[in-house]
GROMACS .gro file of C-alpha atoms in nm:
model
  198
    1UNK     CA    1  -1.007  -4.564 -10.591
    2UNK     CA    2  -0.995  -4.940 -10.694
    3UNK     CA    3  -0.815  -5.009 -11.009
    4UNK     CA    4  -1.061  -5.202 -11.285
    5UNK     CA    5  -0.867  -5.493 -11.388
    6UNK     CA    6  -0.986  -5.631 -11.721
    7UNK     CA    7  -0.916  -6.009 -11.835
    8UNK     CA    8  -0.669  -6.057 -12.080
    9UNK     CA    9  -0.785  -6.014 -12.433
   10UNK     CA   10  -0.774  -6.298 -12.684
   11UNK     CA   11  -0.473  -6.316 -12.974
   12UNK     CA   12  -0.678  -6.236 -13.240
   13UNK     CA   13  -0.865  -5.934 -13.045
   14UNK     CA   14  -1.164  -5.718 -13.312
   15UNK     CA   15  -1.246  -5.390 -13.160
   16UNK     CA   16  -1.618  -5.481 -13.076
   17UNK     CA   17  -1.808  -5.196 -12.924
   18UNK     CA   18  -2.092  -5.343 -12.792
   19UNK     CA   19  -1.847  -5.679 -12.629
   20UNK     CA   20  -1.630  -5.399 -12.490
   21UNK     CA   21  -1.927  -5.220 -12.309
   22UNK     CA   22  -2.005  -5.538 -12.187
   23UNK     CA   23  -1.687  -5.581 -12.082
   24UNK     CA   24  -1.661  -5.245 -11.876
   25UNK     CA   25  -2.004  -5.286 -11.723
   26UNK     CA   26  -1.918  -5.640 -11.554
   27UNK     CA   27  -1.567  -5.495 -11.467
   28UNK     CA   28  -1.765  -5.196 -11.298
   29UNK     CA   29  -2.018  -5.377 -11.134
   30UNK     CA   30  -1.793  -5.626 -10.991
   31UNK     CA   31  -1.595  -5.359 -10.820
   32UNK     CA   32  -1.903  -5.223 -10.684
   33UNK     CA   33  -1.867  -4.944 -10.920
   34UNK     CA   34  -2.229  -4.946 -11.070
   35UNK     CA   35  -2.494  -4.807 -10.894
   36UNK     CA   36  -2.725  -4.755 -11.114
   37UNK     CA   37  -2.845  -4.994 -11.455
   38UNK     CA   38  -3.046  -4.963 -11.698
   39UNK     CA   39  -3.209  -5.106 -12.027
   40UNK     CA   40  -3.469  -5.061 -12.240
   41UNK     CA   41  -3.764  -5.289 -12.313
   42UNK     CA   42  -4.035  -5.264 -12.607
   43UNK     CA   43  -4.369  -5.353 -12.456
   44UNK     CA   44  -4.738  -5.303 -12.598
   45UNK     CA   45  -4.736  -4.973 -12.417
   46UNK     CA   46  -4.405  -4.851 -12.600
   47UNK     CA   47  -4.051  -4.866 -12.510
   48UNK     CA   48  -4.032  -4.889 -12.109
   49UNK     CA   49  -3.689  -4.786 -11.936
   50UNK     CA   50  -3.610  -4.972 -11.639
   51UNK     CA   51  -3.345  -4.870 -11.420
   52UNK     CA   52  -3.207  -5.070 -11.089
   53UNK     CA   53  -2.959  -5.081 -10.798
   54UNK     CA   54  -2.876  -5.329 -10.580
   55UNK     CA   55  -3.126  -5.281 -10.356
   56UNK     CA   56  -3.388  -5.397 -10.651
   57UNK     CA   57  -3.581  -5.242 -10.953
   58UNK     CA   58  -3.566  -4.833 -10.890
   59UNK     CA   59  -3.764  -4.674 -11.184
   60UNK     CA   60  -3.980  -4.769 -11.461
   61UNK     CA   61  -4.050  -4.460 -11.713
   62UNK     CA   62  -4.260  -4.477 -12.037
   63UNK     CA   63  -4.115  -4.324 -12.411
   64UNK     CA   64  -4.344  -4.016 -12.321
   65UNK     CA   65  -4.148  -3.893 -12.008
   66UNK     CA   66  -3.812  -3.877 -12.195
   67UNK     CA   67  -3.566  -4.166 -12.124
   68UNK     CA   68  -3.268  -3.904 -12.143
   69UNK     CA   69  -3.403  -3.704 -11.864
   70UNK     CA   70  -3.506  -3.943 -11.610
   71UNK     CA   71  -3.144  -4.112 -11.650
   72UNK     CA   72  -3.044  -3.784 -11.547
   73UNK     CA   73  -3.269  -3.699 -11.295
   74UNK     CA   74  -3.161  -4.087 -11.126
   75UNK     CA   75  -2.825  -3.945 -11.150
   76UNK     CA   76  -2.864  -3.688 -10.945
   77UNK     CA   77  -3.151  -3.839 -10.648
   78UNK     CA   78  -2.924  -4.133 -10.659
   79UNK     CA   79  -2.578  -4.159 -10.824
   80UNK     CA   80  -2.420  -4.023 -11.157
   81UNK     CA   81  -2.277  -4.421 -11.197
   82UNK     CA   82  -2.518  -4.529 -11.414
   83UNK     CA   83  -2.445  -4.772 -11.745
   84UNK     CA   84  -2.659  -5.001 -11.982
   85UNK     CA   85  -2.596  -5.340 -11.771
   86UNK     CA   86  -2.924  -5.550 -11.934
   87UNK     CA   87  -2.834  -5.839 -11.745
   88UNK     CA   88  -2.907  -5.716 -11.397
   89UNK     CA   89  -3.229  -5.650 -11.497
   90UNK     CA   90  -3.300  -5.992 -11.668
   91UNK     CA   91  -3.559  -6.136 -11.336
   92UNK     CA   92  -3.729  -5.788 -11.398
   93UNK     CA   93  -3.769  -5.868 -11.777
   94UNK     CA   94  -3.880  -6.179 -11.754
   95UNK     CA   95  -4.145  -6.079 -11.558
   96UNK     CA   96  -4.256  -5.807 -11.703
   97UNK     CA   97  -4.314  -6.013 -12.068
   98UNK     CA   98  -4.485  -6.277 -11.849
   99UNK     CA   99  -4.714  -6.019 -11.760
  100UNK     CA  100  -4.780  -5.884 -12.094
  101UNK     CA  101  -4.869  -6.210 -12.226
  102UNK     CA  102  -5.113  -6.264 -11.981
  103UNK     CA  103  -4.884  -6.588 -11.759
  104UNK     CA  104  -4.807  -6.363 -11.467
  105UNK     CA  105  -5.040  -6.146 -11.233
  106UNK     CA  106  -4.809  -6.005 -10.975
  107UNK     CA  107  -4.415  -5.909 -10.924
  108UNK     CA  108  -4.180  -6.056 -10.714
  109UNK     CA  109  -3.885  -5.892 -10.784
  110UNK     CA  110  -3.738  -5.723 -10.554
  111UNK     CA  111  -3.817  -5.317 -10.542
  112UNK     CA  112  -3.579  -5.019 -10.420
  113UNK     CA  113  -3.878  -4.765 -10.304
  114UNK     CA  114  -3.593  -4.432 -10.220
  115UNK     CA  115  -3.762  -4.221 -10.479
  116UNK     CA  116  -4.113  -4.193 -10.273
  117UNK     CA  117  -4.133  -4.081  -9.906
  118UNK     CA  118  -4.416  -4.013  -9.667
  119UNK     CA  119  -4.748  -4.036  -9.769
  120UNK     CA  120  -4.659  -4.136 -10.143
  121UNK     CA  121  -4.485  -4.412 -10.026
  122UNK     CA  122  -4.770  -4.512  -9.808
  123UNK     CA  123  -5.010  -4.495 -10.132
  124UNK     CA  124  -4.716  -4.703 -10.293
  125UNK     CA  125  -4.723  -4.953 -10.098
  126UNK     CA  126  -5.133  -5.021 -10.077
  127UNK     CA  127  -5.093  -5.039 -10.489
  128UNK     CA  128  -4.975  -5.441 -10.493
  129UNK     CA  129  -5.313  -5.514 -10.308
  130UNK     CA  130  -5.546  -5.425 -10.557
  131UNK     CA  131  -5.567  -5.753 -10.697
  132UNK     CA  132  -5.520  -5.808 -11.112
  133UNK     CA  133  -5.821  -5.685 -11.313
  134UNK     CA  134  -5.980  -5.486 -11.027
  135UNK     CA  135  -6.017  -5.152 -10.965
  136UNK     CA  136  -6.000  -4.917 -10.667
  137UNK     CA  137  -6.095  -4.553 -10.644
  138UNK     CA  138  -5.854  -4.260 -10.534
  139UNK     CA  139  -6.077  -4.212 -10.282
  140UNK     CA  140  -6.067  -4.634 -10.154
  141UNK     CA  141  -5.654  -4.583 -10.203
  142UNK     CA  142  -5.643  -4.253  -9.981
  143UNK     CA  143  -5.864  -4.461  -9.707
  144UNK     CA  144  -5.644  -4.769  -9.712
  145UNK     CA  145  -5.328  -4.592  -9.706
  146UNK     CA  146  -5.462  -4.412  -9.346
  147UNK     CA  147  -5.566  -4.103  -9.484
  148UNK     CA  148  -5.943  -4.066  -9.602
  149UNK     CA  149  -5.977  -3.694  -9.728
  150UNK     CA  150  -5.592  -3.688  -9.932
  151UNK     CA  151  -5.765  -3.811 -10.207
  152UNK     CA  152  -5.535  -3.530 -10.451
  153UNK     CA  153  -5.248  -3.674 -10.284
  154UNK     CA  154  -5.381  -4.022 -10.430
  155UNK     CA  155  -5.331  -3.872 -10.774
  156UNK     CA  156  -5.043  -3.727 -10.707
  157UNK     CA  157  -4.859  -4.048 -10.562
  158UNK     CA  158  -4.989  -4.237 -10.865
  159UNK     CA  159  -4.870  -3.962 -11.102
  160UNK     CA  160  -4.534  -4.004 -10.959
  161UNK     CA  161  -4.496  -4.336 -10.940
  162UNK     CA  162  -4.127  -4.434 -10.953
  163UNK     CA  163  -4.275  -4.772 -11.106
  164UNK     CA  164  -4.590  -4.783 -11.307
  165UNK     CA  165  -4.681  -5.129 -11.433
  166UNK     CA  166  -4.495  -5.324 -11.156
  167UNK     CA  167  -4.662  -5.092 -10.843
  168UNK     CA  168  -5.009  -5.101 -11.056
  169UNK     CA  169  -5.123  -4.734 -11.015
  170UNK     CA  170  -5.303  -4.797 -11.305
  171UNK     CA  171  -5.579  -4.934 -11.105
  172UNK     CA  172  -5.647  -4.652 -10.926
  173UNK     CA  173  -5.950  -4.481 -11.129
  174UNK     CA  174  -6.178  -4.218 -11.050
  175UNK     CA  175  -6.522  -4.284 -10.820
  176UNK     CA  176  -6.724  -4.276 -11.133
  177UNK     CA  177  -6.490  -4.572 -11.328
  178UNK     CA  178  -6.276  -4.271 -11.598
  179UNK     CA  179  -5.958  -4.386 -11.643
  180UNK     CA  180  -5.816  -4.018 -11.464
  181UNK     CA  181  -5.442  -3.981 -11.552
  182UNK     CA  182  -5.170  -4.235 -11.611
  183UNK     CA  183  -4.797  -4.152 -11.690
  184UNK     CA  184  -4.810  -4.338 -11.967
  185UNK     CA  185  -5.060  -4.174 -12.139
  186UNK     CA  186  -5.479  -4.259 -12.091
  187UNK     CA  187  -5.420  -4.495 -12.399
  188UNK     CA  188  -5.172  -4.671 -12.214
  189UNK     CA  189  -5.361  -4.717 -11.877
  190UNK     CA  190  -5.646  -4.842 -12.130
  191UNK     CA  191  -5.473  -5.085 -12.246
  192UNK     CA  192  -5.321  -5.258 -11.952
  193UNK     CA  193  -5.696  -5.213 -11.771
  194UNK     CA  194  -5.858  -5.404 -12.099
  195UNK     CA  195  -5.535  -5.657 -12.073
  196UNK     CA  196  -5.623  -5.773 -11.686
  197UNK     CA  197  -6.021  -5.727 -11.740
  198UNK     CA  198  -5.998  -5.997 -12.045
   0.00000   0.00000   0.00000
């Protein structure tokens, strides 16, 4: 195992916490010791964890499905090597309060898709097309992503959605325009729907 080496510390060195996080996280990621980071960001539907790897954004989780547990659950489908590193997910944060303000439409950041396979991934991938402030049904997703009658597995690729907001599942709706479920809660979908419709 590589030894971290940290810069010298100043003369007049104050035990800082949050500088000497900061501190270990660059040391960790520049020995290709972080695999996974992670921050938090407050957003009109609630705080949003977003989680990344060097491949590009991995997971975006709402307050609702427990921070603590999908941290945990990315440290076991992918690596326990996870810290707070904000920075590396700066682009994705940028973005993201772009798009809540209504100055950005799509995402071009780049996405790490491990956490969907098969047919989910399929649906996954279809999501991006449905342009801002449209709609498709579960039943329009399951025929553009090849497969016409999986229109449960539609809901299910949507409910588990690795990254809701960014892959726009919540345009997916039901054939007679109900919101249907949403991760983030039907208030949240709502919300985001009445954002891109205004």
């Amino acid at each position: 195992m590589t030894d971290i080496i940290f810069p010298p510390f100043p003369e007049r060195f104050e035990l800082n916490p949050n500088r000497l996080h900061e501190r270990l996280t660059e040391a960790a990621d520049q020995e290709g010791l972080l695999d996974v980071a992670y921050r938090t960001l407050d957003t009109p539907v609630g705080p949003l964890l977003l989680a990344a790897t060097e491949r590009g954004l991995v997971k975006v989780a709402f307050d609702r499905q427990d921070h603590d547990a999908v941290l945990a659950e990315l440290a076991a489908r992918i690596s326990p090597r996870i810290l707070r590193a904000p920075a590396r997910l700066d682009p994705v944060v940028h973005q993201l309060e772009e798009y809540f303000t209504g100055q950005r439409r799509t995402f071009d950041v780049p996405l790490d898709l491990r956490l969907a396979r098969g047919f989910r991934l399929s649906v996954l991938e279809h999501l991006p097309e449905i342009a801002y402030g449209h709609t498709e049904s579960y039943a329009e997703v399951a025929a553009a992503a090849g497969s016409p009658k999986a229109v449960r597995a539609v809901g299910t690729a949507c409910a588990l959605n690795p990254l809701p907001v960014v892959v726009p599942c919540h345009r997916v709706v039901r054939s007679d325009g109900s919101y249907g479920q949403y991760a983030g809660g039907e208030e949240a979908k709502r919300l985001l729907l009445t954002m891109e419709a205004a």
